[in-house]
Amino acid sequence: MHQHVLEPTHVAGHILGVVITRDTDDIISNVEVVDPGLTDSNGKLTRDHFAVSFNARVSKPAPIRKTVTFRKMGSIDVKAFKNDLNSFTFLGQDDAVTDLDEIVNSFNSNLTLLVDKHAPVKTKTIVLRPTCPWFNEELHDAKHIKRKLERNWRRTKLTIDHQIYREQCGVVNETVLPSGSTSKELAQAFSDFFINKIDKIRDGINVKIRCQQVPWNEEQTDQIKYFEDFSPASKEEVKRIIIKSASKSCELDPIPTWLLKECLDELLQPLTKIINLSMEQAYVPKMFKSSRIRPLLKKQDLDVDILKNYRPVSNLPFVSKILENVVDARLENHLCLNGLHEEYQSAYRKFHSTETSLLKVQNDILQSLDCNNVTILVLLDLSAAFDTIDHGTLI
């Protein structure tokens, strides 16, 4: 039995203090209203504040317990891990094996076995504390990223780091998923929407290609060297790309990226073999096509319950990104050597950005003014353009 003493609240001369139970319940008993003899600021006794005391038969709810699994990746002995790698035989080391999917599966499986040995999955039981319904695991991770970005900004004092930090603040302060559906239903809804969206874009591209007749310049094509195959990558090139890459990991990676970099000398041979075999066969392994897709709200002020307001953010395995970088280097070299770049393209080109694009526009305006010409600057609404593409129409 617990005794609670409640003081009613005084509002506009009325007493607010109500104990409500069913007449068949015996949770509340011995209800008494007591005059505590309160006085106002002048020392005058007041009769509009009373204390309500009662006995309440209540019990504390049993704590909810949950079993969670985890790995202590930070406690891995890197030296011992390397020793095991040196004694391990990867399937890709055998030149007779050319099945790329089989090699990649073996590579990931063997690394997973080593991780299980050095950082086995552990379980523990935790007590779930009552939390705010809006504070979920995703928001917890977003706040963790925000604190990390804030520390980086305060360390570097760079404007770009501050901008990245502010953008993450917007992510933390926003509801990032629609409401009213279970996780399974919501994942299926996003999957259907994004797949249909891609199908519409592809259909629009096919229509655009069929409608356009690009003139063929025979003289120009005679000077262009055709891109027929990919040159193999060296171990030094693969190592350089991996070292320069960000140490981000995906849930689909067999080992975290930081550990892969620590053991790069031991893993460089099978990694290079996988990349070169992929380019030689012109085939991307199935595991490299799998990704974790998260919907991201395009703008903070958009309706969170409308699926078209989200864009898919894909997290690919780390090695698949290395393969992309190796292939991109060869395609970029071919485009530069043959002058195939779009003259005014600024995006996705080295040493080209929005800054170079703005400088080009400014220079054109100034030159036009110097020649006493009438100059008109037309601004395109990029958001409207992207919305048009969302509906499957290319402009």
mmCIF file of N, CA and C in Angstrom, residues 196-266:
data_model
loop_
_atom_site.group_PDB
_atom_site.id
_atom_site.type_symbol
_atom_site.label_atom_id
_atom_site.label_comp_id
_atom_site.label_asym_id
_atom_site.label_seq_id
_atom_site.Cartn_x
_atom_site.Cartn_y
_atom_site.Cartn_z
ATOM 1 N N ASN A 196 9.005 1.420 -59.148
ATOM 2 C CA ASN A 196 8.161 2.038 -60.176
ATOM 3 C C ASN A 196 8.769 3.341 -60.694
ATOM 4 N N LYS A 197 9.394 4.085 -59.799
ATOM 5 C CA LYS A 197 10.027 5.342 -60.191
ATOM 6 C C LYS A 197 11.170 5.098 -61.171
ATOM 7 N N ILE A 198 11.989 4.089 -60.903
ATOM 8 C CA ILE A 198 13.094 3.755 -61.797
ATOM 9 C C ILE A 198 12.572 3.266 -63.144
ATOM 10 N N ASP A 199 11.507 2.464 -63.123
ATOM 11 C CA ASP A 199 10.925 1.978 -64.376
ATOM 12 C C ASP A 199 10.432 3.135 -65.246
ATOM 13 N N LYS A 200 9.827 4.136 -64.625
ATOM 14 C CA LYS A 200 9.343 5.292 -65.386
ATOM 15 C C LYS A 200 10.497 6.070 -66.007
ATOM 16 N N ILE A 201 11.572 6.238 -65.243
ATOM 17 C CA ILE A 201 12.731 6.953 -65.772
ATOM 18 C C ILE A 201 13.335 6.192 -66.949
ATOM 19 N N ARG A 202 13.439 4.886 -66.824
ATOM 20 C CA ARG A 202 13.991 4.088 -67.915
ATOM 21 C C ARG A 202 13.111 4.178 -69.161
ATOM 22 N N ASP A 203 11.813 4.111 -68.982
ATOM 23 C CA ASP A 203 10.905 4.234 -70.131
ATOM 24 C C ASP A 203 11.068 5.596 -70.799
ATOM 25 N N GLY A 204 11.221 6.644 -69.989
ATOM 26 C CA GLY A 204 11.403 7.973 -70.552
ATOM 27 C C GLY A 204 12.704 8.093 -71.323
ATOM 28 N N ILE A 205 13.757 7.447 -70.823
ATOM 29 C CA ILE A 205 15.046 7.487 -71.521
ATOM 30 C C ILE A 205 14.935 6.773 -72.864
ATOM 31 N N ASN A 206 14.268 5.628 -72.904
ATOM 32 C CA ASN A 206 14.114 4.887 -74.162
ATOM 33 C C ASN A 206 13.348 5.699 -75.193
ATOM 34 N N VAL A 207 12.288 6.394 -74.747
ATOM 35 C CA VAL A 207 11.505 7.217 -75.669
ATOM 36 C C VAL A 207 12.355 8.355 -76.204
ATOM 37 N N LYS A 208 13.148 8.978 -75.340
ATOM 38 C CA LYS A 208 13.988 10.094 -75.748
ATOM 39 C C LYS A 208 15.024 9.653 -76.774
ATOM 40 N N ILE A 209 15.605 8.472 -76.564
ATOM 41 C CA ILE A 209 16.621 7.982 -77.496
ATOM 42 C C ILE A 209 16.007 7.687 -78.853
ATOM 43 N N ARG A 210 14.805 7.105 -78.860
ATOM 44 C CA ARG A 210 14.165 6.768 -80.131
ATOM 45 C C ARG A 210 13.752 8.022 -80.902
ATOM 46 N N CYS A 211 13.398 9.085 -80.186
ATOM 47 C CA CYS A 211 12.920 10.297 -80.858
ATOM 48 C C CYS A 211 14.067 11.144 -81.397
ATOM 49 N N GLN A 212 15.252 11.021 -80.811
ATOM 50 C CA GLN A 212 16.372 11.855 -81.225
ATOM 51 C C GLN A 212 17.206 11.148 -82.296
ATOM 52 N N GLN A 213 17.572 11.876 -83.298
ATOM 53 C CA GLN A 213 18.464 11.384 -84.335
ATOM 54 C C GLN A 213 19.746 12.212 -84.269
ATOM 55 N N VAL A 214 20.768 11.650 -83.659
ATOM 56 C CA VAL A 214 22.021 12.370 -83.489
ATOM 57 C C VAL A 214 22.838 12.246 -84.765
ATOM 58 N N PRO A 215 23.242 13.375 -85.350
ATOM 59 C CA PRO A 215 24.042 13.299 -86.578
ATOM 60 C C PRO A 215 25.383 12.615 -86.322
ATOM 61 N N TRP A 216 25.750 11.752 -87.233
ATOM 62 C CA TRP A 216 26.987 10.978 -87.092
ATOM 63 C C TRP A 216 28.103 11.654 -87.874
ATOM 64 N N ASN A 217 29.132 12.056 -87.185
ATOM 65 C CA ASN A 217 30.256 12.744 -87.798
ATOM 66 C C ASN A 217 31.355 11.721 -88.080
ATOM 67 N N GLU A 218 31.466 11.329 -89.356
ATOM 68 C CA GLU A 218 32.434 10.300 -89.724
ATOM 69 C C GLU A 218 33.864 10.767 -89.501
ATOM 70 N N GLU A 219 34.148 12.041 -89.804
ATOM 71 C CA GLU A 219 35.504 12.548 -89.654
ATOM 72 C C GLU A 219 35.939 12.535 -88.190
ATOM 73 N N GLN A 220 35.001 12.873 -87.292
ATOM 74 C CA GLN A 220 35.329 12.900 -85.870
ATOM 75 C C GLN A 220 35.533 11.491 -85.316
ATOM 76 N N THR A 221 34.678 10.556 -85.751
ATOM 77 C CA THR A 221 34.791 9.192 -85.232
ATOM 78 C C THR A 221 36.052 8.504 -85.707
ATOM 79 N N ASP A 222 36.594 8.900 -86.844
ATOM 80 C CA ASP A 222 37.834 8.290 -87.324
ATOM 81 C C ASP A 222 39.003 8.601 -86.403
ATOM 82 N N GLN A 223 38.892 9.726 -85.675
ATOM 83 C CA GLN A 223 39.983 10.129 -84.792
ATOM 84 C C GLN A 223 39.830 9.571 -83.379
ATOM 85 N N ILE A 224 38.687 8.933 -83.103
ATOM 86 C CA ILE A 224 38.409 8.425 -81.755
ATOM 87 C C ILE A 224 38.833 6.966 -81.667
ATOM 88 N N LYS A 225 39.550 6.665 -80.613
ATOM 89 C CA LYS A 225 39.935 5.292 -80.350
ATOM 90 C C LYS A 225 38.824 4.612 -79.558
ATOM 91 N N TYR A 226 38.345 3.478 -80.073
ATOM 92 C CA TYR A 226 37.242 2.796 -79.412
ATOM 93 C C TYR A 226 37.704 2.171 -78.097
ATOM 94 N N PHE A 227 36.802 2.235 -77.131
ATOM 95 C CA PHE A 227 37.077 1.630 -75.828
ATOM 96 C C PHE A 227 36.614 0.176 -75.894
ATOM 97 N N GLU A 228 37.542 -0.738 -75.944
ATOM 98 C CA GLU A 228 37.204 -2.138 -76.169
ATOM 99 C C GLU A 228 37.352 -3.004 -74.929
ATOM 100 N N ASP A 229 38.270 -2.668 -74.050
ATOM 101 C CA ASP A 229 38.449 -3.483 -72.842
ATOM 102 C C ASP A 229 39.072 -2.635 -71.743
ATOM 103 N N PHE A 230 39.021 -3.172 -70.521
ATOM 104 C CA PHE A 230 39.584 -2.502 -69.356
ATOM 105 C C PHE A 230 41.009 -3.001 -69.120
ATOM 106 N N SER A 231 41.896 -2.088 -68.909
ATOM 107 C CA SER A 231 43.257 -2.491 -68.537
ATOM 108 C C SER A 231 43.257 -2.972 -67.096
ATOM 109 N N PRO A 232 44.003 -4.037 -66.789
ATOM 110 C CA PRO A 232 43.992 -4.577 -65.420
ATOM 111 C C PRO A 232 44.581 -3.584 -64.425
ATOM 112 N N ALA A 233 44.109 -3.703 -63.198
ATOM 113 C CA ALA A 233 44.586 -2.826 -62.125
ATOM 114 C C ALA A 233 45.749 -3.486 -61.409
ATOM 115 N N SER A 234 46.696 -2.694 -61.028
ATOM 116 C CA SER A 234 47.831 -3.198 -60.253
ATOM 117 C C SER A 234 47.491 -3.175 -58.767
ATOM 118 N N LYS A 235 48.277 -3.909 -57.996
ATOM 119 C CA LYS A 235 48.067 -3.905 -56.544
ATOM 120 C C LYS A 235 48.293 -2.512 -55.970
ATOM 121 N N GLU A 236 49.262 -1.796 -56.530
ATOM 122 C CA GLU A 236 49.556 -0.452 -56.031
ATOM 123 C C GLU A 236 48.373 0.485 -56.261
ATOM 124 N N GLU A 237 47.716 0.359 -57.430
ATOM 125 C CA GLU A 237 46.569 1.215 -57.720
ATOM 126 C C GLU A 237 45.408 0.912 -56.773
ATOM 127 N N VAL A 238 45.122 -0.367 -56.580
ATOM 128 C CA VAL A 238 44.032 -0.756 -55.678
ATOM 129 C C VAL A 238 44.328 -0.289 -54.259
ATOM 130 N N LYS A 239 45.568 -0.456 -53.825
ATOM 131 C CA LYS A 239 45.948 -0.031 -52.473
ATOM 132 C C LYS A 239 45.790 1.472 -52.312
ATOM 133 N N ARG A 240 46.204 2.234 -53.332
ATOM 134 C CA ARG A 240 46.101 3.694 -53.258
ATOM 135 C C ARG A 240 44.639 4.139 -53.168
ATOM 136 N N ILE A 241 43.772 3.500 -53.940
ATOM 137 C CA ILE A 241 42.350 3.866 -53.910
ATOM 138 C C ILE A 241 41.728 3.535 -52.559
ATOM 139 N N ILE A 242 42.081 2.391 -52.000
ATOM 140 C CA ILE A 242 41.510 1.985 -50.709
ATOM 141 C C ILE A 242 41.960 2.928 -49.603
ATOM 142 N N ILE A 243 43.224 3.299 -49.613
ATOM 143 C CA ILE A 243 43.739 4.185 -48.565
ATOM 144 C C ILE A 243 43.063 5.556 -48.633
ATOM 145 N N LYS A 244 42.811 6.049 -49.846
ATOM 146 C CA LYS A 244 42.183 7.362 -50.004
ATOM 147 C C LYS A 244 40.692 7.339 -49.707
ATOM 148 N N SER A 245 40.080 6.170 -49.738
ATOM 149 C CA SER A 245 38.635 6.072 -49.539
ATOM 150 C C SER A 245 38.277 6.312 -48.080
ATOM 151 N N ALA A 246 37.074 6.826 -47.864
ATOM 152 C CA ALA A 246 36.582 7.040 -46.499
ATOM 153 C C ALA A 246 36.368 5.704 -45.801
ATOM 154 N N SER A 247 36.592 5.688 -44.513
ATOM 155 C CA SER A 247 36.487 4.439 -43.739
ATOM 156 C C SER A 247 35.054 4.183 -43.305
ATOM 157 N N LYS A 248 34.139 4.265 -44.259
ATOM 158 C CA LYS A 248 32.734 3.982 -43.965
ATOM 159 C C LYS A 248 32.448 2.510 -44.233
ATOM 160 N N SER A 249 31.599 1.941 -43.417
ATOM 161 C CA SER A 249 31.250 0.536 -43.563
ATOM 162 C C SER A 249 29.768 0.390 -43.816
ATOM 163 N N CYS A 250 29.421 -0.723 -44.417
ATOM 164 C CA CYS A 250 28.026 -1.084 -44.660
ATOM 165 C C CYS A 250 27.732 -2.344 -43.875
ATOM 166 N N GLU A 251 26.485 -2.552 -43.514
ATOM 167 C CA GLU A 251 26.114 -3.753 -42.777
ATOM 168 C C GLU A 251 26.399 -5.018 -43.563
ATOM 169 N N LEU A 252 26.557 -4.895 -44.880
ATOM 170 C CA LEU A 252 26.812 -6.047 -45.723
ATOM 171 C C LEU A 252 28.299 -6.390 -45.820
ATOM 172 N N ASP A 253 29.168 -5.540 -45.299
ATOM 173 C CA ASP A 253 30.605 -5.819 -45.333
ATOM 174 C C ASP A 253 30.950 -6.940 -44.353
ATOM 175 N N PRO A 254 31.802 -7.880 -44.765
ATOM 176 C CA PRO A 254 32.176 -8.963 -43.844
ATOM 177 C C PRO A 254 33.005 -8.479 -42.670
ATOM 178 N N ILE A 255 33.819 -7.448 -42.897
ATOM 179 C CA ILE A 255 34.602 -6.846 -41.813
ATOM 180 C C ILE A 255 34.497 -5.330 -41.953
ATOM 181 N N PRO A 256 34.641 -4.588 -40.862
ATOM 182 C CA PRO A 256 34.582 -3.128 -40.966
ATOM 183 C C PRO A 256 35.741 -2.596 -41.803
ATOM 184 N N THR A 257 35.538 -1.453 -42.423
ATOM 185 C CA THR A 257 36.525 -0.893 -43.345
ATOM 186 C C THR A 257 37.836 -0.562 -42.642
ATOM 187 N N TRP A 258 37.759 -0.091 -41.412
ATOM 188 C CA TRP A 258 38.995 0.256 -40.702
ATOM 189 C C TRP A 258 39.875 -0.979 -40.516
ATOM 190 N N LEU A 259 39.250 -2.147 -40.276
ATOM 191 C CA LEU A 259 40.015 -3.377 -40.107
ATOM 192 C C LEU A 259 40.582 -3.849 -41.441
ATOM 193 N N LEU A 260 39.817 -3.660 -42.523
ATOM 194 C CA LEU A 260 40.315 -4.022 -43.848
ATOM 195 C C LEU A 260 41.552 -3.202 -44.187
ATOM 196 N N LYS A 261 41.539 -1.919 -43.840
ATOM 197 C CA LYS A 261 42.703 -1.074 -44.113
ATOM 198 C C LYS A 261 43.905 -1.490 -43.266
ATOM 199 N N GLU A 262 43.639 -1.903 -42.037
ATOM 200 C CA GLU A 262 44.732 -2.360 -41.177
ATOM 201 C C GLU A 262 45.385 -3.621 -41.738
ATOM 202 N N CYS A 263 44.595 -4.466 -42.407
ATOM 203 C CA CYS A 263 45.088 -5.737 -42.956
ATOM 204 C C CYS A 263 45.188 -5.675 -44.479
ATOM 205 N N LEU A 264 45.444 -4.499 -45.010
ATOM 206 C CA LEU A 264 45.395 -4.314 -46.452
ATOM 207 C C LEU A 264 46.466 -5.128 -47.175
ATOM 208 N N ASP A 265 47.665 -5.192 -46.617
ATOM 209 C CA ASP A 265 48.735 -5.951 -47.278
ATOM 210 C C ASP A 265 48.370 -7.430 -47.399
ATOM 211 N N GLU A 266 47.688 -7.961 -46.391
ATOM 212 C CA GLU A 266 47.307 -9.373 -46.427
ATOM 213 C C GLU A 266 46.127 -9.632 -47.359
#
